[in-house]
Amino acid sequence: MNIFSYHQASDATSAIALKHAGPAAKYLGGGTNLVDLMRETVEQPETLVDITHLACDIEQRADGSLLIGAAAKNTAVAAHPAVRSNYPLLSRSILAGASAQIRNVATVGGNILQRTRCRYFYDNAARCNKRQPQAGCDALEGFNRYHAILGSSDACVATHPSDMCVALVALDAVVHLQGTAGTRSIPLRDLHRLPGDRPDLETDLQPDELITAIEIPALPFANRSTYRKVRDRASYAFALISVAAALDVNEMGKVRDVRLALGGVAHKPWRALKAEAVLKGQTADTAAFRAAAEAELADAVGLRDNAFKIELAKRTIVAVLDELKGDNA
Ligand SMILES: Cc1cc2nc3c(=O)[nH]c(=O)nc-3n(C[C@H](O)[C@H](O)[C@H](O)COP(=O)(O)OP(=O)(O)OC[C@H]3O[C@@H](n4cnc5c(N)ncnc54)[C@H](O)[C@@H]3O)c2cc1C
């Protein structure tokens, strides 16, 4: 690990000023991802701005929405009564990730901006366009079981590893940002980028921009929602495929509304808008769920080790929607 200076910020404005002033500075949340990357010298910040003392409140508002401070710990979000009862998919997605110890220190902001677990990104001896632009990509011909099947490019097939983000994208969460140019809010769905020919650019954040909070709009039928993660080990493993879903079925047995997002499939948490469009108004049955899954995965491309994920994603979508249909009965 290289030498760096450490500063603790007391509020968002001072954090942004400290990061702006510090050479090669990075924000430090729980450090469960950044510090690992510093140990591997994949990231080499010269200044760390500790933002763990910033807003961490979880506020349930009168309109039913939730406002979660970016410094809130993953454990606190998963355990919050309003999250557990109104957005079970969010609670379950967080609990499906990492370990209790990691979730106790990991923050919401850090979870959103955690970097890919592609082994070639972590390995300084390997070629990686994300770590070193124009270097090439050893994952394309290497061990690519965990890699992307949607939205990838010849430059990068890495996936975004967060479980929590899959649920947040399904819930249309909004990210509140503050930077030297002021404040703004954007849908989380638009924060992360697909790799194209610049996989080193992972988000549309401006330099120094800080995630200050996440807002989750009210979604009454999200109380009938879930998160399913398919992985190689029962715990402490990243997703091969994950599905976050909420389903609203009317008294005629038709899909009134649905939210669907996938994890483990792309460079960003993947909102399954094509599947949602296919499902709305249809009879909620296995045939419709399968048709929706086919539509979403129509453009999927498998690599040597991960082509099985295309069928796995379809089956997981169907299984989750079948389960939620039962909850609607
Ligand atoms: C062994 C292991 C297993 C894991 N398994 C899983 C898993 O199964 N599923 C899963 O989803 N995750 C998993 N994780 C990842 C874990 O969820 C992340 O490491 C954690 O959420 C990152 O949060 P943090 O606060 O520690 O981020 P940090 O490491 O502090 O920061 C991560 C990045 O976010 C930036 N950042 C942090 N906060 C902000 C902010 N407010 N504004 C702007 N930038 C910010 C930092 O500068 C840094 O670039 C695992 C991690 C480990 C070590």
XYZ file of C-alpha atoms and ligand atoms in Angstrom:
382
model
C 0.000 0.000 0.000
C 1.250 3.497 -0.803
C 1.518 6.410 1.625
C -1.598 8.612 1.805
C -2.974 11.392 3.961
C -6.230 10.972 5.891
C -8.859 13.614 6.666
C -12.181 13.291 8.407
C -15.031 15.396 7.037
C -17.727 16.740 9.351
C -20.287 17.533 6.648
C -20.823 17.263 2.912
C -19.473 20.722 2.096
C -16.212 20.145 3.968
C -15.876 16.678 2.397
C -16.135 18.129 -1.094
C -13.654 20.904 -0.251
C -11.164 18.421 1.236
C -11.435 16.130 -1.777
C -11.096 19.039 -4.188
C -7.974 20.292 -2.373
C -6.269 16.941 -1.866
C -4.074 15.488 -4.599
C -5.495 12.278 -6.129
C -8.145 12.200 -3.417
C -10.921 9.643 -2.835
C -13.863 9.514 -0.481
C -13.644 6.768 2.125
C -16.818 5.048 3.302
C -16.492 1.800 5.230
C -13.367 1.079 3.184
C -14.366 -2.535 2.561
C -13.754 -2.171 -1.164
C -11.439 0.812 -1.493
C -8.905 -0.380 1.086
C -8.747 -3.815 -0.586
C -8.033 -2.100 -3.899
C -5.352 0.065 -2.256
C -3.687 -3.027 -0.789
C -3.568 -4.516 -4.285
C -2.312 -1.126 -5.619
C -5.161 -1.135 -8.132
C -6.178 2.190 -6.588
C -3.493 4.565 -5.326
C -5.137 7.663 -3.805
C -2.816 10.123 -2.106
C -5.592 11.579 0.046
C -8.512 9.864 1.757
C -11.509 11.900 2.882
C -13.423 9.928 5.508
C -17.142 10.545 5.026
C -18.486 8.064 7.547
C -19.610 10.924 9.835
C -21.942 12.358 7.200
C -25.718 11.904 7.132
C -26.795 8.360 7.947
C -30.464 8.883 8.847
C -33.196 6.690 7.395
C -36.281 8.854 7.179
C -39.759 7.637 6.281
C -41.662 10.562 4.795
C -45.367 11.346 4.903
C -45.813 10.435 1.211
C -44.435 6.948 1.903
C -41.042 7.541 0.309
C -37.752 6.847 2.110
C -34.707 9.091 2.312
C -31.514 7.262 3.275
C -28.317 9.146 4.117
C -25.356 7.890 2.079
C -23.344 7.093 5.211
C -26.048 4.723 6.502
C -24.617 1.290 7.094
C -25.876 -1.585 4.955
C -26.988 -3.420 8.115
C -29.043 -0.444 9.313
C -30.871 -0.192 5.990
C -31.622 -3.919 5.800
C -32.913 -3.961 9.385
C -35.032 -0.802 9.250
C -38.719 -1.638 9.918
C -39.965 0.481 6.998
C -37.544 -1.224 4.607
C -38.436 -4.691 5.868
C -42.189 -4.180 5.574
C -42.510 -1.844 2.568
C -39.514 -2.898 0.451
C -38.616 -6.502 1.345
C -36.658 -6.847 -1.907
C -34.252 -4.156 -0.658
C -33.752 -5.745 2.734
C -33.251 -9.195 1.163
C -30.812 -7.900 -1.460
C -28.582 -6.349 1.190
C -28.704 -9.451 3.387
C -27.749 -11.579 0.358
C -24.464 -9.670 0.050
C -21.061 -10.025 1.729
C -21.074 -10.986 5.431
C -22.629 -9.527 8.572
C -19.262 -8.031 9.535
C -18.831 -6.310 6.162
C -22.425 -5.078 6.094
C -21.895 -3.558 9.550
C -19.253 -1.169 8.188
C -20.163 -0.830 4.507
C -22.119 2.318 3.618
C -24.883 2.918 1.102
C -22.694 5.297 -0.954
C -19.792 2.845 -0.980
C -22.015 -0.059 -1.930
C -23.283 1.860 -4.956
C -19.765 2.804 -6.054
C -18.016 -0.489 -5.271
C -15.969 -1.663 -8.211
C -16.213 -4.842 -10.239
C -14.959 -8.170 -8.861
C -13.494 -9.208 -12.234
C -10.303 -11.064 -11.233
C -8.358 -9.471 -14.110
C -9.212 -6.009 -12.779
C -7.720 -6.977 -9.410
C -4.630 -8.607 -10.957
C -2.020 -6.020 -11.870
C -0.247 -8.604 -14.030
C -3.325 -9.051 -16.245
C -4.534 -6.851 -19.084
C -7.546 -4.756 -18.092
C -9.014 -1.808 -20.014
C -10.821 -0.672 -16.901
C -7.662 -0.460 -14.810
C -5.441 0.736 -17.639
C -7.231 2.114 -20.725
C -6.165 0.522 -24.047
C -4.339 -2.330 -22.267
C -6.686 -5.051 -23.553
C -8.999 -7.455 -21.696
C -7.835 -10.839 -20.440
C -11.363 -11.759 -19.339
C -12.553 -12.090 -22.946
C -10.542 -15.290 -23.442
C -9.955 -16.067 -19.773
C -12.076 -17.351 -16.892
C -15.330 -15.506 -17.496
C -17.956 -17.466 -15.562
C -19.052 -14.373 -13.599
C -18.976 -11.949 -16.490
C -21.561 -9.978 -18.418
C -24.130 -11.327 -20.848
C -25.898 -8.027 -21.558
C -24.564 -4.638 -22.670
C -20.888 -5.611 -22.711
C -18.303 -4.579 -25.308
C -15.069 -5.843 -26.838
C -13.285 -3.665 -24.288
C -14.936 -4.978 -21.110
C -17.176 -7.825 -19.951
C -17.057 -7.045 -16.227
C -20.210 -6.946 -14.102
C -21.321 -4.591 -11.385
C -21.203 -6.636 -8.169
C -23.733 -4.903 -5.921
C -26.830 -6.773 -4.772
C -28.380 -3.705 -3.142
C -28.229 -1.694 -6.369
C -30.343 -4.278 -8.203
C -33.200 -3.738 -5.753
C -32.720 0.047 -5.787
C -32.885 0.144 -9.586
C -36.092 -1.900 -9.538
C -37.511 0.639 -7.078
C -36.634 3.663 -9.266
C -34.337 5.018 -6.549
C -32.975 8.516 -7.025
C -29.412 9.472 -6.085
C -28.831 12.875 -4.485
C -25.449 14.347 -5.342
C -23.465 17.348 -4.165
C -20.326 18.722 -5.790
C -18.374 21.897 -6.391
C -21.023 22.953 -8.948
C -23.938 22.481 -6.533
C -26.507 19.743 -6.003
C -28.445 17.530 -8.396
C -30.476 14.342 -8.358
C -30.503 11.559 -10.945
C -32.158 8.155 -11.212
C -29.796 5.452 -9.966
C -30.549 3.649 -13.234
C -28.645 6.430 -15.047
C -25.680 6.643 -12.663
C -23.705 3.600 -13.826
C -22.530 3.346 -17.442
C -22.204 0.494 -19.880
C -18.552 -0.074 -20.812
C -18.471 0.811 -24.526
C -14.879 1.705 -25.365
C -14.336 3.493 -21.999
C -14.820 0.893 -19.266
C -12.608 3.018 -17.021
C -15.536 5.483 -16.836
C -17.952 3.619 -14.596
C -20.445 6.323 -13.638
C -21.643 9.731 -14.741
C -20.425 11.329 -11.501
C -18.566 14.614 -11.891
C -15.148 15.033 -10.237
C -15.558 15.583 -6.471
C -19.273 14.740 -6.586
C -20.454 13.105 -3.390
C -23.480 10.854 -3.003
C -25.339 12.459 -0.100
C -28.528 10.371 -0.031
C -30.761 7.877 -1.812
C -34.456 8.493 -2.203
C -36.860 5.607 -2.746
C -40.272 6.685 -4.008
C -43.380 5.166 -2.473
C -44.428 1.971 -4.273
C -47.362 0.377 -2.424
C -47.097 -3.013 -4.155
C -43.402 -3.305 -3.247
C -44.589 -4.992 -0.043
C -45.036 -7.988 -2.389
C -41.483 -8.120 -3.638
C -38.400 -10.251 -3.306
C -34.764 -10.706 -4.257
C -33.290 -14.006 -5.359
C -29.557 -14.523 -5.790
C -28.116 -17.547 -7.592
C -24.471 -18.163 -6.733
C -21.830 -20.856 -6.481
C -21.886 -20.925 -2.653
C -24.889 -20.498 -0.391
C -23.325 -17.434 1.227
C -20.401 -15.060 0.883
C -20.334 -15.242 -2.918
C -21.173 -12.761 -5.644
C -24.178 -13.351 -7.884
C -24.073 -15.432 -11.005
C -27.567 -14.104 -11.585
C -29.867 -12.186 -9.315
C -33.415 -10.949 -9.740
C -35.208 -8.188 -7.838
C -38.926 -8.060 -8.492
C -42.226 -6.634 -7.299
C -45.498 -7.801 -8.827
C -48.999 -6.347 -8.694
C -51.767 -8.616 -10.025
C -55.397 -7.401 -10.281
C -58.541 -9.311 -9.355
C -58.787 -10.630 -12.950
C -55.375 -12.231 -12.595
C -53.707 -9.717 -14.928
C -50.432 -7.929 -14.274
C -51.327 -4.388 -13.211
C -47.729 -3.376 -12.581
C -44.345 -5.013 -12.229
C -40.770 -4.051 -11.397
C -37.915 -6.253 -12.484
C -34.137 -5.842 -12.352
C -31.213 -8.212 -12.838
C -27.806 -8.471 -11.211
C -24.691 -10.330 -12.333
C -25.519 -9.726 -15.985
C -24.007 -6.367 -16.935
C -21.595 -3.533 -16.183
C -24.469 -1.858 -14.368
C -27.488 -2.995 -12.366
C -29.890 -3.977 -15.158
C -33.486 -2.741 -15.145
C -35.516 -5.224 -17.187
C -37.760 -2.730 -18.980
C -38.424 -5.003 -21.967
C -39.721 -7.758 -19.698
C -41.863 -5.275 -17.769
C -43.428 -4.003 -21.014
C -44.229 -7.552 -22.144
C -45.857 -8.399 -18.814
C -48.111 -5.405 -18.212
C -51.748 -6.300 -18.886
C -51.008 -9.988 -19.445
C -52.422 -12.870 -17.454
C -49.949 -13.523 -14.658
C -48.892 -17.053 -15.492
C -45.738 -18.990 -16.195
C -46.130 -18.626 -19.975
C -46.236 -14.838 -19.724
C -43.298 -14.800 -17.298
C -41.270 -16.918 -19.707
C -42.194 -14.655 -22.672
C -41.052 -11.640 -20.667
C -37.774 -13.330 -19.768
C -37.186 -14.279 -23.415
C -37.727 -10.667 -24.459
C -35.286 -9.331 -21.866
C -32.550 -11.808 -22.714
C -33.040 -11.697 -26.505
C -29.822 -9.702 -26.989
C -27.777 -11.633 -24.433
C -24.386 -12.920 -25.557
C -22.536 -15.676 -23.725
C -18.780 -16.094 -23.399
C -16.909 -19.400 -23.114
C -17.701 -19.977 -19.443
C -20.912 -18.052 -18.879
C -23.355 -18.882 -21.714
C -25.346 -20.921 -19.175
C -26.237 -17.656 -17.442
C -28.644 -16.747 -20.263
C -30.966 -19.665 -19.523
C -30.304 -19.313 -15.788
C -31.440 -15.685 -15.908
C -34.634 -16.629 -17.733
C -35.452 -19.410 -15.280
C -34.718 -17.221 -12.268
C -37.032 -14.493 -13.579
C -39.830 -17.045 -14.067
C -39.272 -18.623 -10.649
C -39.327 -15.274 -8.856
C -42.461 -14.070 -10.645
C -44.191 -17.406 -9.988
C -43.375 -16.973 -6.297
C -44.698 -13.403 -6.227
C -47.855 -14.422 -8.074
C -48.547 -16.725 -5.133
C -48.115 -13.755 -2.766
C -50.759 -11.862 -4.785
C -53.357 -14.627 -4.546
C -15.231 -10.529 0.986
C -16.262 -9.607 0.408
C -17.466 -10.131 -0.068
C -18.416 -9.271 -0.612
N -19.589 -9.788 -1.092
C -20.520 -8.964 -1.613
C -21.746 -9.457 -2.154
O -22.007 -10.649 -2.165
N -22.646 -8.548 -2.650
C -22.400 -7.205 -2.655
O -23.235 -6.434 -3.109
N -21.235 -6.714 -2.180
C -20.307 -7.557 -1.669
N -19.131 -7.057 -1.199
C -18.837 -5.665 -1.420
C -19.340 -4.754 -0.320
O -20.745 -4.663 -0.403
C -18.699 -3.399 -0.597
O -17.323 -3.531 -0.344
C -19.292 -2.304 0.263
O -20.676 -2.147 0.036
C -18.597 -0.990 -0.059
O -19.031 -0.025 0.890
P -17.944 0.842 1.684
O -18.702 1.864 2.440
O -17.029 -0.020 2.451
O -17.202 1.494 0.428
P -15.694 2.017 0.308
O -14.793 0.852 0.110
O -15.387 2.960 1.409
O -15.826 2.859 -1.045
C -16.107 2.254 -2.283
C -16.042 3.353 -3.350
O -17.114 4.271 -3.180
C -16.630 5.607 -3.051
N -17.566 6.256 -2.133
C -17.972 5.772 -0.937
N -18.953 6.527 -0.454
C -19.172 7.528 -1.349
C -20.085 8.640 -1.411
N -20.993 8.866 -0.448
N -20.011 9.458 -2.476
C -19.105 9.242 -3.462
N -18.217 8.230 -3.446
C -18.268 7.369 -2.415
C -15.211 5.462 -2.547
O -14.394 6.567 -2.910
C -14.765 4.191 -3.267
O -14.383 4.510 -4.586
C -18.169 -7.881 -0.646
C -16.982 -7.362 -0.129
C -16.029 -8.208 0.390
C -14.761 -7.617 0.918
